[in-house]
Amino acid sequence: MQSAVVNMSLFSIIFIALFAASASALACNNLTLTVEISARQSRFQKFPIQTNIDTQAFAQDFTRRGHNYSAELFQGWQQLSGAYKISARYCRPFKGHSSAVQLLTHGIGFDKSYAISCTELMYTA
């Protein structure tokens, strides 16, 4: 039992040392990217929902087999344009592997803190 505890402690120390070494192998800077977008999207008439019965009617109309409820509500096209700021992190190794860089942005299910080591280029969600 004592041997297992010693082995686990040794494993923990080695893991922490390796993680600290890989984390210190990166030079990262936070930055903000401005992205300008323009997209055409559908415009639909508003469906007034005032009661639970209205919600049920909408769901039934929208999911009815052979019925295109979207076409009934469609009113034309509209243009969506704007400039949006995206938070990002740029990481490069301190020495060696100078061809490897990471540009990390925020996405679905993860954020820009998923950099581990440029030598391994591994990611965690």
GROMACS .gro file of N, CA and C in nm:
model
  375
    1MET      N    1   0.083  -0.119   0.000
    1MET     CA    2   0.000   0.000   0.000
    1MET      C    3   0.087   0.125   0.000
    2GLN      N    4   0.192   0.123   0.082
    2GLN     CA    5   0.279   0.238   0.090
    2GLN      C    6   0.353   0.258  -0.042
    3SER      N    7   0.387   0.149  -0.110
    3SER     CA    8   0.454   0.156  -0.240
    3SER      C    9   0.366   0.225  -0.343
    4ALA      N   10   0.236   0.197  -0.341
    4ALA     CA   11   0.143   0.259  -0.435
    4ALA      C   12   0.134   0.409  -0.410
    5VAL      N   13   0.135   0.449  -0.283
    5VAL     CA   14   0.128   0.591  -0.250
    5VAL      C   15   0.254   0.662  -0.296
    6VAL      N   16   0.371   0.600  -0.275
    6VAL     CA   17   0.497   0.659  -0.317
    6VAL      C   18   0.500   0.671  -0.469
    7ASN      N   19   0.457   0.565  -0.541
    7ASN     CA   20   0.454   0.570  -0.687
    7ASN      C   21   0.359   0.678  -0.737
    8MET      N   22   0.244   0.693  -0.673
    8MET     CA   23   0.148   0.794  -0.714
    8MET      C   24   0.205   0.934  -0.690
    9SER      N   25   0.273   0.954  -0.577
    9SER     CA   26   0.334   1.083  -0.548
    9SER      C   27   0.444   1.114  -0.649
   10LEU      N   28   0.524   1.015  -0.682
   10LEU     CA   29   0.630   1.033  -0.780
   10LEU      C   30   0.570   1.067  -0.916
   11PHE      N   31   0.464   0.998  -0.953
   11PHE     CA   32   0.395   1.026  -1.080
   11PHE      C   33   0.342   1.168  -1.082
   12SER      N   34   0.283   1.212  -0.971
   12SER     CA   35   0.229   1.348  -0.963
   12SER      C   36   0.338   1.452  -0.979
   13ILE      N   37   0.451   1.430  -0.915
   13ILE     CA   38   0.562   1.525  -0.924
   13ILE      C   39   0.615   1.532  -1.066
   14ILE      N   40   0.632   1.416  -1.130
   14ILE     CA   41   0.681   1.412  -1.268
   14ILE      C   42   0.582   1.481  -1.361
   15PHE      N   43   0.453   1.453  -1.343
   15PHE     CA   44   0.350   1.513  -1.429
   15PHE      C   45   0.350   1.665  -1.416
   16ILE      N   46   0.357   1.715  -1.293
   16ILE     CA   47   0.358   1.860  -1.271
   16ILE      C   48   0.482   1.922  -1.332
   17ALA      N   49   0.597   1.857  -1.318
   17ALA     CA   50   0.721   1.911  -1.375
   17ALA      C   51   0.713   1.915  -1.527
   18LEU      N   52   0.662   1.809  -1.588
   18LEU     CA   53   0.650   1.807  -1.734
   18LEU      C   54   0.551   1.911  -1.783
   19PHE      N   55   0.440   1.926  -1.713
   19PHE     CA   56   0.340   2.025  -1.752
   19PHE      C   57   0.397   2.167  -1.740
   20ALA      N   58   0.469   2.193  -1.632
   20ALA     CA   59   0.528   2.326  -1.614
   20ALA      C   60   0.632   2.353  -1.721
   21ALA      N   61   0.710   2.252  -1.758
   21ALA     CA   62   0.812   2.270  -1.862
   21ALA      C   63   0.747   2.298  -1.997
   22SER      N   64   0.639   2.226  -2.028
   22SER     CA   65   0.575   2.248  -2.158
   22SER      C   66   0.503   2.383  -2.160
   23ALA      N   67   0.446   2.424  -2.048
   23ALA     CA   68   0.376   2.552  -2.043
   23ALA      C   69   0.474   2.668  -2.057
   24SER      N   70   0.595   2.651  -2.000
   24SER     CA   71   0.693   2.759  -2.009
   24SER      C   72   0.761   2.763  -2.144
   25ALA      N   73   0.739   2.663  -2.229
   25ALA     CA   74   0.800   2.660  -2.362
   25ALA      C   75   0.724   2.748  -2.460
   26LEU      N   76   0.618   2.811  -2.418
   26LEU     CA   77   0.537   2.895  -2.506
   26LEU      C   78   0.551   3.042  -2.470
   27ALA      N   79   0.547   3.125  -2.571
   27ALA     CA   80   0.535   3.269  -2.551
   27ALA      C   81   0.403   3.309  -2.615
   28CYS      N   82   0.305   3.347  -2.534
   28CYS     CA   83   0.171   3.376  -2.585
   28CYS      C   84   0.134   3.522  -2.560
   29ASN      N   85   0.064   3.579  -2.656
   29ASN     CA   86   0.011   3.715  -2.643
   29ASN      C   87  -0.137   3.712  -2.674
   30ASN      N   88  -0.215   3.779  -2.592
   30ASN     CA   89  -0.358   3.794  -2.619
   30ASN      C   90  -0.377   3.909  -2.717
   31LEU      N   91  -0.470   3.893  -2.808
   31LEU     CA   92  -0.498   3.999  -2.904
   31LEU      C   93  -0.645   3.996  -2.941
   32THR      N   94  -0.687   4.102  -3.008
   32THR     CA   95  -0.825   4.112  -3.053
   32THR      C   96  -0.825   4.126  -3.204
   33LEU      N   97  -0.898   4.039  -3.272
   33LEU     CA   98  -0.909   4.042  -3.417
   33LEU      C   99  -1.042   4.107  -3.454
   34THR      N  100  -1.038   4.200  -3.548
   34THR     CA  101  -1.161   4.260  -3.598
   34THR      C  102  -1.195   4.192  -3.730
   35VAL      N  103  -1.314   4.136  -3.737
   35VAL     CA  104  -1.358   4.064  -3.856
   35VAL      C  105  -1.481   4.133  -3.911
   36GLU      N  106  -1.473   4.171  -4.038
   36GLU     CA  107  -1.589   4.231  -4.105
   36GLU      C  108  -1.659   4.124  -4.186
   37ILE      N  109  -1.790   4.111  -4.166
   37ILE     CA  110  -1.865   4.009  -4.238
   37ILE      C  111  -1.983   4.073  -4.309
   38SER      N  112  -2.027   4.004  -4.411
   38SER     CA  113  -2.148   4.042  -4.482
   38SER      C  114  -2.211   3.913  -4.532
   39ALA      N  115  -2.336   3.892  -4.499
   39ALA     CA  116  -2.403   3.768  -4.537
   39ALA      C  117  -2.549   3.795  -4.572
   40ARG      N  118  -2.596   3.722  -4.669
   40ARG     CA  119  -2.738   3.730  -4.705
   40ARG      C  120  -2.813   3.625  -4.625
   41GLN      N  121  -2.922   3.665  -4.566
   41GLN     CA  122  -3.000   3.570  -4.487
   41GLN      C  123  -3.149   3.589  -4.514
   42SER      N  124  -3.223   3.484  -4.484
   42SER     CA  125  -3.369   3.488  -4.505
   42SER      C  126  -3.435   3.577  -4.402
   43ARG      N  127  -3.544   3.642  -4.442
   43ARG     CA  128  -3.624   3.722  -4.350
   43ARG      C  129  -3.762   3.657  -4.344
   44PHE      N  130  -3.807   3.627  -4.224
   44PHE     CA  131  -3.935   3.561  -4.204
   44PHE      C  132  -4.030   3.653  -4.129
   45GLN      N  133  -4.158   3.639  -4.156
   45GLN     CA  134  -4.256   3.717  -4.081
   45GLN      C  135  -4.258   3.668  -3.937
   46LYS      N  136  -4.287   3.758  -3.848
   46LYS     CA  137  -4.294   3.721  -3.707
   46LYS      C  138  -4.419   3.640  -3.681
   47PHE      N  139  -4.402   3.540  -3.600
   47PHE     CA  140  -4.515   3.455  -3.564
   47PHE      C  141  -4.555   3.491  -3.422
   48PRO      N  142  -4.672   3.549  -3.403
   48PRO     CA  143  -4.711   3.590  -3.268
   48PRO      C  144  -4.744   3.470  -3.179
   49ILE      N  145  -4.669   3.457  -3.073
   49ILE     CA  146  -4.694   3.350  -2.977
   49ILE      C  147  -4.735   3.416  -2.846
   50GLN      N  148  -4.860   3.395  -2.810
   50GLN     CA  149  -4.911   3.456  -2.688
   50GLN      C  150  -4.950   3.351  -2.584
   51THR      N  151  -4.980   3.231  -2.629
   51THR     CA  152  -5.022   3.126  -2.536
   51THR      C  153  -4.950   2.996  -2.571
   52ASN      N  154  -4.966   2.897  -2.486
   52ASN     CA  155  -4.909   2.765  -2.512
   52ASN      C  156  -4.971   2.701  -2.636
   53ILE      N  157  -5.096   2.733  -2.663
   53ILE     CA  158  -5.164   2.678  -2.781
   53ILE      C  159  -5.097   2.731  -2.908
   54ASP      N  160  -5.057   2.858  -2.909
   54ASP     CA  161  -4.985   2.915  -3.023
   54ASP      C  162  -4.852   2.844  -3.045
   55THR      N  163  -4.784   2.814  -2.937
   55THR     CA  164  -4.656   2.743  -2.947
   55THR      C  165  -4.677   2.605  -3.006
   56GLN      N  166  -4.778   2.535  -2.962
   56GLN     CA  167  -4.808   2.402  -3.014
   56GLN      C  168  -4.845   2.408  -3.162
   57ALA      N  169  -4.925   2.507  -3.201
   57ALA     CA  170  -4.964   2.521  -3.342
   57ALA      C  171  -4.842   2.549  -3.429
   58PHE      N  172  -4.751   2.633  -3.381
   58PHE     CA  173  -4.629   2.661  -3.457
   58PHE      C  174  -4.547   2.534  -3.475
   59ALA      N  175  -4.528   2.458  -3.368
   59ALA     CA  176  -4.450   2.334  -3.376
   59ALA      C  177  -4.515   2.235  -3.471
   60GLN      N  178  -4.645   2.223  -3.468
   60GLN     CA  179  -4.714   2.129  -3.557
   60GLN      C  180  -4.703   2.173  -3.703
   61ASP      N  181  -4.721   2.301  -3.730
   61ASP     CA  182  -4.708   2.351  -3.867
   61ASP      C  183  -4.566   2.334  -3.919
   62PHE      N  184  -4.469   2.358  -3.834
   62PHE     CA  185  -4.329   2.353  -3.876
   62PHE      C  186  -4.282   2.210  -3.901
   63THR      N  187  -4.339   2.112  -3.831
   63THR     CA  188  -4.293   1.974  -3.843
   63THR      C  189  -4.387   1.884  -3.922
   64ARG      N  190  -4.493   1.939  -3.976
   64ARG     CA  191  -4.589   1.858  -4.051
   64ARG      C  192  -4.524   1.802  -4.177
   65ARG      N  193  -4.538   1.673  -4.200
   65ARG     CA  194  -4.479   1.606  -4.315
   65ARG      C  195  -4.540   1.660  -4.445
   66GLY      N  196  -4.452   1.689  -4.543
   66GLY     CA  197  -4.498   1.736  -4.672
   66GLY      C  198  -4.540   1.882  -4.674
   67HIS      N  199  -4.517   1.953  -4.567
   67HIS     CA  200  -4.560   2.093  -4.555
   67HIS      C  201  -4.435   2.180  -4.537
   68ASN      N  202  -4.420   2.283  -4.619
   68ASN     CA  203  -4.306   2.374  -4.608
   68ASN      C  204  -4.350   2.503  -4.541
   69TYR      N  205  -4.353   2.500  -4.409
   69TYR     CA  206  -4.398   2.616  -4.333
   69TYR      C  207  -4.301   2.733  -4.345
   70SER      N  208  -4.173   2.703  -4.365
   70SER     CA  209  -4.074   2.809  -4.385
   70SER      C  210  -4.109   2.893  -4.507
   71ALA      N  211  -4.155   2.827  -4.615
   71ALA     CA  212  -4.192   2.900  -4.737
   71ALA      C  213  -4.310   2.993  -4.712
   72GLU      N  214  -4.402   2.951  -4.626
   72GLU     CA  215  -4.518   3.036  -4.595
   72GLU      C  216  -4.476   3.162  -4.519
   73LEU      N  217  -4.378   3.149  -4.432
   73LEU     CA  218  -4.335   3.261  -4.349
   73LEU      C  219  -4.227   3.347  -4.415
   74PHE      N  220  -4.169   3.299  -4.526
   74PHE     CA  221  -4.060   3.368  -4.594
   74PHE      C  222  -4.107   3.500  -4.654
   75GLN      N  223  -4.032   3.608  -4.627
   75GLN     CA  224  -4.068   3.740  -4.679
   75GLN      C  225  -3.961   3.799  -4.770
   76GLY      N  226  -3.854   3.731  -4.793
   76GLY     CA  227  -3.748   3.782  -4.879
   76GLY      C  228  -3.613   3.770  -4.812
   77TRP      N  229  -3.518   3.841  -4.871
   77TRP     CA  230  -3.380   3.835  -4.824
   77TRP      C  231  -3.340   3.966  -4.758
   78GLN      N  232  -3.245   3.956  -4.666
   78GLN     CA  233  -3.188   4.075  -4.605
   78GLN      C  234  -3.037   4.057  -4.594
   79GLN      N  235  -2.966   4.167  -4.593
   79GLN     CA  236  -2.821   4.165  -4.583
   79GLN      C  237  -2.780   4.194  -4.439
   80LEU      N  238  -2.694   4.111  -4.385
   80LEU     CA  239  -2.640   4.131  -4.251
   80LEU      C  240  -2.494   4.168  -4.266
   81SER      N  241  -2.455   4.283  -4.215
   81SER     CA  242  -2.316   4.329  -4.224
   81SER      C  243  -2.275   4.387  -4.091
   82GLY      N  244  -2.147   4.374  -4.062
   82GLY     CA  245  -2.097   4.434  -3.939
   82GLY      C  246  -1.953   4.398  -3.915
   83ALA      N  247  -1.893   4.466  -3.821
   83ALA     CA  248  -1.757   4.438  -3.777
   83ALA      C  249  -1.766   4.383  -3.635
   84TYR      N  250  -1.701   4.270  -3.613
   84TYR     CA  251  -1.707   4.203  -3.484
   84TYR      C  252  -1.566   4.180  -3.432
   85LYS      N  253  -1.550   4.191  -3.302
   85LYS     CA  254  -1.420   4.170  -3.239
   85LYS      C  255  -1.416   4.030  -3.179
   86ILE      N  256  -1.309   3.957  -3.210
   86ILE     CA  257  -1.290   3.821  -3.161
   86ILE      C  258  -1.164   3.819  -3.076
   87SER      N  259  -1.176   3.768  -2.955
   87SER     CA  260  -1.061   3.753  -2.867
   87SER      C  261  -0.980   3.633  -2.913
   88ALA      N  262  -0.847   3.648  -2.918
   88ALA     CA  263  -0.760   3.540  -2.964
   88ALA      C  264  -0.631   3.540  -2.883
   89ARG      N  265  -0.555   3.433  -2.899
   89ARG     CA  266  -0.423   3.422  -2.836
   89ARG      C  267  -0.326   3.369  -2.940
   90TYR      N  268  -0.213   3.438  -2.956
   90TYR     CA  269  -0.109   3.397  -3.049
   90TYR      C  270   0.005   3.337  -2.968
   91CYS      N  271   0.042   3.211  -2.997
   91CYS     CA  272   0.147   3.142  -2.921
   91CYS      C  273   0.258   3.097  -3.015
   92ARG      N  274   0.382   3.117  -2.971
   92ARG     CA  275   0.497   3.068  -3.045
   92ARG      C  276   0.596   3.012  -2.943
   93PRO      N  277   0.677   2.915  -2.984
   93PRO     CA  278   0.774   2.857  -2.890
   93PRO      C  279   0.888   2.955  -2.863
   94PHE      N  280   0.949   2.946  -2.744
   94PHE     CA  281   1.062   3.032  -2.713
   94PHE      C  282   1.181   2.999  -2.801
   95LYS      N  283   1.213   2.870  -2.815
   95LYS     CA  284   1.326   2.831  -2.898
   95LYS      C  285   1.293   2.699  -2.967
   96GLY      N  286   1.351   2.680  -3.083
   96GLY     CA  287   1.327   2.558  -3.158
   96GLY      C  288   1.188   2.557  -3.218
   97HIS      N  289   1.167   2.474  -3.313
   97HIS     CA  290   1.035   2.459  -3.378
   97HIS      C  291   0.977   2.594  -3.417
   98SER      N  292   1.059   2.682  -3.472
   98SER     CA  293   1.011   2.816  -3.503
   98SER      C  294   0.905   2.818  -3.612
   99SER      N  295   0.889   2.709  -3.685
   99SER     CA  296   0.786   2.707  -3.789
   99SER      C  297   0.648   2.677  -3.732
  100ALA      N  298   0.640   2.641  -3.604
  100ALA     CA  299   0.512   2.607  -3.543
  100ALA      C  300   0.460   2.726  -3.463
  101VAL      N  301   0.341   2.774  -3.500
  101VAL     CA  302   0.275   2.879  -3.424
  101VAL      C  303   0.132   2.835  -3.398
  102GLN      N  304   0.068   2.897  -3.302
  102GLN     CA  305  -0.072   2.869  -3.273
  102GLN      C  306  -0.146   3.001  -3.269
  103LEU      N  307  -0.257   3.007  -3.339
  103LEU     CA  308  -0.349   3.121  -3.331
  103LEU      C  309  -0.479   3.064  -3.278
  104LEU      N  310  -0.508   3.088  -3.152
  104LEU     CA  311  -0.621   3.027  -3.083
  104LEU      C  312  -0.734   3.128  -3.072
  105THR      N  313  -0.851   3.087  -3.111
  105THR     CA  314  -0.968   3.173  -3.099
  105THR      C  315  -1.074   3.100  -3.018
  106HIS      N  316  -1.176   3.172  -2.982
  106HIS     CA  317  -1.285   3.113  -2.906
  106HIS      C  318  -1.378   3.039  -3.001
  107GLY      N  319  -1.422   2.923  -2.960
  107GLY     CA  320  -1.514   2.846  -3.042
  107GLY      C  321  -1.621   2.782  -2.957
  108ILE      N  322  -1.695   2.694  -3.015
  108ILE     CA  323  -1.800   2.625  -2.941
  108ILE      C  324  -1.737   2.510  -2.864
  109GLY      N  325  -1.754   2.508  -2.734
  109GLY     CA  326  -1.705   2.399  -2.652
  109GLY      C  327  -1.563   2.416  -2.603
  110PHE      N  328  -1.495   2.521  -2.639
  110PHE     CA  329  -1.360   2.545  -2.590
  110PHE      C  330  -1.333   2.695  -2.593
  111ASP      N  331  -1.224   2.736  -2.533
  111ASP     CA  332  -1.186   2.877  -2.542
  111ASP      C  333  -1.039   2.885  -2.581
  112LYS      N  334  -0.986   3.005  -2.584
  112LYS     CA  335  -0.850   3.025  -2.635
  112LYS      C  336  -0.742   2.975  -2.541
  113SER      N  337  -0.775   2.918  -2.427
  113SER     CA  338  -0.674   2.871  -2.332
  113SER      C  339  -0.633   2.727  -2.357
  114TYR      N  340  -0.665   2.670  -2.472
  114TYR     CA  341  -0.636   2.529  -2.494
  114TYR      C  342  -0.496   2.504  -2.549
  115ALA      N  343  -0.407   2.601  -2.547
  115ALA     CA  344  -0.268   2.579  -2.591
  115ALA      C  345  -0.197   2.494  -2.488
  116ILE      N  346  -0.121   2.397  -2.535
  116ILE     CA  347  -0.041   2.316  -2.444
  116ILE      C  348   0.106   2.338  -2.475
  117SER      N  349   0.152   2.285  -2.585
  117SER     CA  350   0.292   2.296  -2.620
  117SER      C  351   0.306   2.299  -2.770
  118CYS      N  352   0.381   2.393  -2.820
  118CYS     CA  353   0.402   2.400  -2.964
  118CYS      C  354   0.483   2.281  -3.014
  119THR      N  355   0.556   2.215  -2.925
  119THR     CA  356   0.633   2.099  -2.969
  119THR      C  357   0.542   1.981  -2.996
  120GLU      N  358   0.430   1.973  -2.927
  120GLU     CA  359   0.338   1.861  -2.946
  120GLU      C  360   0.217   1.900  -3.029
  121LEU      N  361   0.179   2.027  -3.028
  121LEU     CA  362   0.060   2.076  -3.096
  121LEU      C  363  -0.062   1.992  -3.063
  122MET      N  364  -0.084   1.972  -2.934
  122MET     CA  365  -0.200   1.897  -2.886
  122MET      C  366  -0.299   1.995  -2.827
  123TYR      N  367  -0.427   1.959  -2.832
  123TYR     CA  368  -0.532   2.046  -2.782
  123TYR      C  369  -0.623   1.967  -2.688
  124THR      N  370  -0.676   2.038  -2.590
  124THR     CA  371  -0.776   1.978  -2.504
  124THR      C  372  -0.902   2.060  -2.514
  125ALA      N  373  -1.015   1.994  -2.516
  125ALA     CA  374  -1.143   2.064  -2.528
  125ALA      C  375  -1.187   2.112  -2.392
   0.00000   0.00000   0.00000
